[in-house]
Amino acid sequence: MPSPSTPPSMLFGPERFDAPDVQALADAQQAEMRGLYEGEGDIGPARDAAMFDPPDGLFLVGRVDGCAVACGGVCRFDATRGELKRMYVVPGERGLGYGRRILEALEDGARGLGYVAIVLETADRQAASLGLYRSAGYVPIPCYGVYAERAISRCFEKAL
């Protein structure tokens, strides 16, 4: 039996990006970003559910007692790299290691899709995200695409 300090077990697996629970997580993530960045949310390309479908992508949802509490996806960035998108853990479940578990599962999934590296963009006020990515071996790279001219953007890459 788990001790009182042991976090509840998170079960995760692939789900469609357009599923209602996934959209609720994505909407919560964007609302949080708009709160942190004075109304600015995602400036990247529109999120189409198909971009997370195999053979180019994967979207994972973590559930605790059946409730969706964490998510993240990988989609094709270029011929050899995937791009991490929509990493999110609901505020009440943070600090329990769920973000790291989703990240590791997405890295495994990206390897399975044939990617040799993952790139990602996050922003400067997301200290926990920056710490997670750095501690997981991601290194800063010049920002790319629409993020190249965005002062708050921080881009990273990790060889798989």
mmCIF file of C-alpha atoms in Angstrom:
data_model
loop_
_atom_site.group_PDB
_atom_site.id
_atom_site.type_symbol
_atom_site.label_atom_id
_atom_site.label_comp_id
_atom_site.label_asym_id
_atom_site.label_seq_id
_atom_site.Cartn_x
_atom_site.Cartn_y
_atom_site.Cartn_z
ATOM 1 C CA MET A 1 0.000 0.000 0.000
ATOM 2 C CA PRO A 2 1.453 3.442 -0.920
ATOM 3 C CA SER A 3 2.544 5.722 1.877
ATOM 4 C CA PRO A 4 0.546 8.951 2.403
ATOM 5 C CA SER A 5 3.356 10.898 0.688
ATOM 6 C CA THR A 6 3.341 8.736 -2.444
ATOM 7 C CA PRO A 7 1.568 10.513 -5.316
ATOM 8 C CA PRO A 8 -1.354 8.735 -6.948
ATOM 9 C CA SER A 9 -0.404 6.544 -9.867
ATOM 10 C CA MET A 10 -0.702 8.196 -13.254
ATOM 11 C CA LEU A 11 -1.707 6.018 -16.180
ATOM 12 C CA PHE A 12 -1.023 7.428 -19.609
ATOM 13 C CA GLY A 13 -1.537 6.521 -23.189
ATOM 14 C CA PRO A 14 -2.145 7.917 -26.645
ATOM 15 C CA GLU A 15 -5.307 9.902 -27.299
ATOM 16 C CA ARG A 16 -6.552 12.010 -30.192
ATOM 17 C CA PHE A 17 -5.756 15.708 -29.902
ATOM 18 C CA ASP A 18 -9.358 16.545 -30.774
ATOM 19 C CA ALA A 19 -10.828 14.401 -27.945
ATOM 20 C CA PRO A 20 -12.849 16.437 -25.388
ATOM 21 C CA ASP A 21 -10.500 15.776 -22.420
ATOM 22 C CA VAL A 22 -7.463 16.687 -24.517
ATOM 23 C CA GLN A 23 -9.073 19.897 -25.726
ATOM 24 C CA ALA A 24 -9.924 20.799 -22.111
ATOM 25 C CA LEU A 25 -6.249 20.373 -21.154
ATOM 26 C CA ALA A 26 -5.071 22.353 -24.206
ATOM 27 C CA ASP A 27 -7.545 25.143 -23.426
ATOM 28 C CA ALA A 28 -6.389 25.260 -19.780
ATOM 29 C CA GLN A 29 -2.762 25.403 -20.904
ATOM 30 C CA GLN A 30 -3.478 28.302 -23.261
ATOM 31 C CA ALA A 31 -5.482 30.167 -20.599
ATOM 32 C CA GLU A 32 -2.527 29.834 -18.244
ATOM 33 C CA MET A 33 -0.141 31.144 -20.932
ATOM 34 C CA ARG A 34 -2.396 34.137 -21.619
ATOM 35 C CA GLY A 35 -2.362 34.878 -17.875
ATOM 36 C CA LEU A 36 1.428 34.713 -17.689
ATOM 37 C CA TYR A 37 2.025 36.739 -20.849
ATOM 38 C CA GLU A 38 -0.536 39.551 -20.714
ATOM 39 C CA GLY A 39 -3.018 37.925 -23.056
ATOM 40 C CA GLU A 40 -0.570 36.330 -25.487
ATOM 41 C CA GLY A 41 -1.074 32.621 -26.086
ATOM 42 C CA ASP A 42 0.384 30.313 -28.684
ATOM 43 C CA ILE A 43 1.651 32.030 -31.817
ATOM 44 C CA GLY A 44 2.661 28.813 -33.540
ATOM 45 C CA PRO A 45 0.828 27.099 -36.354
ATOM 46 C CA ALA A 46 -2.737 25.965 -35.751
ATOM 47 C CA ARG A 47 -2.985 22.621 -33.987
ATOM 48 C CA ASP A 48 -4.605 20.041 -36.210
ATOM 49 C CA ALA A 49 -5.332 16.699 -34.548
ATOM 50 C CA ALA A 50 -3.803 14.870 -37.524
ATOM 51 C CA MET A 51 -0.361 16.351 -36.818
ATOM 52 C CA PHE A 52 -0.191 14.113 -33.736
ATOM 53 C CA ASP A 53 -1.213 10.940 -35.572
ATOM 54 C CA PRO A 54 1.283 8.211 -36.497
ATOM 55 C CA PRO A 55 3.468 7.906 -38.449
ATOM 56 C CA ASP A 56 4.447 11.549 -37.800
ATOM 57 C CA GLY A 57 3.216 12.157 -34.282
ATOM 58 C CA LEU A 58 1.909 11.042 -30.945
ATOM 59 C CA PHE A 59 -0.207 12.698 -28.252
ATOM 60 C CA LEU A 60 -0.241 11.311 -24.706
ATOM 61 C CA VAL A 61 -2.639 12.017 -21.850
ATOM 62 C CA GLY A 62 -1.921 11.152 -18.232
ATOM 63 C CA ARG A 63 -4.852 10.246 -16.013
ATOM 64 C CA VAL A 64 -5.152 9.920 -12.239
ATOM 65 C CA ASP A 65 -8.261 8.099 -11.074
ATOM 66 C CA GLY A 66 -9.647 8.515 -14.596
ATOM 67 C CA CYS A 67 -9.185 12.298 -14.664
ATOM 68 C CA ALA A 68 -6.980 13.846 -17.369
ATOM 69 C CA VAL A 69 -4.213 15.714 -15.493
ATOM 70 C CA ALA A 70 -1.231 15.857 -17.874
ATOM 71 C CA CYS A 71 -0.530 15.828 -21.586
ATOM 72 C CA GLY A 72 1.997 16.385 -24.314
ATOM 73 C CA GLY A 73 2.596 15.619 -27.932
ATOM 74 C CA VAL A 74 5.270 15.126 -30.553
ATOM 75 C CA CYS A 75 4.782 16.052 -34.200
ATOM 76 C CA ARG A 76 7.091 16.155 -37.212
ATOM 77 C CA PHE A 77 9.478 19.119 -37.266
ATOM 78 C CA ASP A 78 11.658 18.094 -40.199
ATOM 79 C CA ALA A 79 12.953 14.900 -41.821
ATOM 80 C CA THR A 80 14.760 13.670 -38.683
ATOM 81 C CA ARG A 81 13.387 15.629 -35.719
ATOM 82 C CA GLY A 82 10.140 15.796 -33.849
ATOM 83 C CA GLU A 83 8.791 18.862 -32.068
ATOM 84 C CA LEU A 84 7.398 18.724 -28.543
ATOM 85 C CA LYS A 85 4.027 20.467 -28.199
ATOM 86 C CA ARG A 86 1.419 21.129 -25.523
ATOM 87 C CA MET A 87 3.260 19.776 -22.488
ATOM 88 C CA TYR A 88 0.974 20.546 -19.572
ATOM 89 C CA VAL A 89 0.197 19.358 -16.054
ATOM 90 C CA VAL A 90 -2.841 20.773 -14.257
ATOM 91 C CA PRO A 91 -1.798 23.042 -11.371
ATOM 92 C CA GLY A 92 -3.103 20.763 -8.582
ATOM 93 C CA GLU A 93 -0.961 17.856 -9.809
ATOM 94 C CA ARG A 94 2.358 19.646 -10.279
ATOM 95 C CA GLY A 95 5.482 18.681 -8.394
ATOM 96 C CA LEU A 96 4.623 14.968 -8.422
ATOM 97 C CA GLY A 97 6.827 13.960 -11.361
ATOM 98 C CA TYR A 98 4.027 13.659 -13.911
ATOM 99 C CA GLY A 99 5.619 16.135 -16.329
ATOM 100 C CA ARG A 100 8.869 14.177 -16.348
ATOM 101 C CA ARG A 101 6.996 10.897 -16.901
ATOM 102 C CA ILE A 102 5.091 12.309 -19.872
ATOM 103 C CA LEU A 103 8.305 13.830 -21.267
ATOM 104 C CA GLU A 104 10.170 10.511 -21.029
ATOM 105 C CA ALA A 105 7.265 8.659 -22.647
ATOM 106 C CA LEU A 106 7.148 11.217 -25.476
ATOM 107 C CA GLU A 107 10.887 10.805 -26.028
ATOM 108 C CA ASP A 108 10.415 7.024 -26.232
ATOM 109 C CA GLY A 109 7.519 7.549 -28.619
ATOM 110 C CA ALA A 110 9.600 9.913 -30.773
ATOM 111 C CA ARG A 111 12.329 7.264 -31.024
ATOM 112 C CA GLY A 112 9.670 4.777 -32.095
ATOM 113 C CA LEU A 113 8.564 7.201 -34.816
ATOM 114 C CA GLY A 114 12.155 7.296 -36.096
ATOM 115 C CA TYR A 115 13.161 10.739 -34.849
ATOM 116 C CA VAL A 116 16.779 11.248 -33.815
ATOM 117 C CA ALA A 117 16.135 14.467 -31.853
ATOM 118 C CA ILE A 118 13.362 16.625 -30.405
ATOM 119 C CA VAL A 119 13.095 20.414 -30.534
ATOM 120 C CA LEU A 120 10.768 22.566 -28.471
ATOM 121 C CA GLU A 121 9.799 26.120 -27.679
ATOM 122 C CA THR A 122 8.800 27.383 -24.271
ATOM 123 C CA ALA A 123 8.868 30.854 -22.781
ATOM 124 C CA ASP A 124 10.942 32.770 -20.285
ATOM 125 C CA ARG A 125 8.430 32.910 -17.384
ATOM 126 C CA GLN A 126 7.928 29.157 -17.185
ATOM 127 C CA ALA A 127 10.624 28.341 -14.648
ATOM 128 C CA ALA A 128 9.408 24.804 -13.925
ATOM 129 C CA SER A 129 9.314 23.941 -17.633
ATOM 130 C CA LEU A 130 12.751 25.415 -18.233
ATOM 131 C CA GLY A 131 14.116 23.436 -15.274
ATOM 132 C CA LEU A 132 12.499 20.202 -16.439
ATOM 133 C CA TYR A 133 13.858 20.473 -19.969
ATOM 134 C CA ARG A 134 17.370 21.404 -18.851
ATOM 135 C CA SER A 135 17.485 18.600 -16.268
ATOM 136 C CA ALA A 136 16.296 16.139 -18.939
ATOM 137 C CA GLY A 137 19.233 17.001 -21.203
ATOM 138 C CA TYR A 138 17.729 19.609 -23.517
ATOM 139 C CA VAL A 139 20.185 22.290 -24.647
ATOM 140 C CA PRO A 140 19.389 25.826 -25.828
ATOM 141 C CA ILE A 141 19.295 26.409 -29.572
ATOM 142 C CA PRO A 142 18.507 29.500 -31.645
ATOM 143 C CA CYS A 143 14.764 29.988 -31.861
ATOM 144 C CA TYR A 144 13.178 28.926 -35.119
ATOM 145 C CA GLY A 145 10.201 29.786 -37.281
ATOM 146 C CA VAL A 146 7.650 32.140 -35.748
ATOM 147 C CA TYR A 147 9.566 32.025 -32.445
ATOM 148 C CA ALA A 148 12.795 33.493 -33.894
ATOM 149 C CA GLU A 149 11.681 37.098 -33.391
ATOM 150 C CA ARG A 150 9.769 36.514 -30.152
ATOM 151 C CA ALA A 151 11.741 37.894 -27.188
ATOM 152 C CA ILE A 152 10.070 35.627 -24.629
ATOM 153 C CA SER A 153 10.718 32.392 -26.540
ATOM 154 C CA ARG A 154 13.330 29.901 -25.429
ATOM 155 C CA CYS A 155 14.089 26.986 -27.781
ATOM 156 C CA PHE A 156 15.802 23.708 -26.951
ATOM 157 C CA GLU A 157 16.878 20.458 -28.574
ATOM 158 C CA LYS A 158 17.785 17.009 -27.335
ATOM 159 C CA ALA A 159 19.418 14.204 -29.276
ATOM 160 C CA LEU A 160 17.584 10.965 -28.740
#
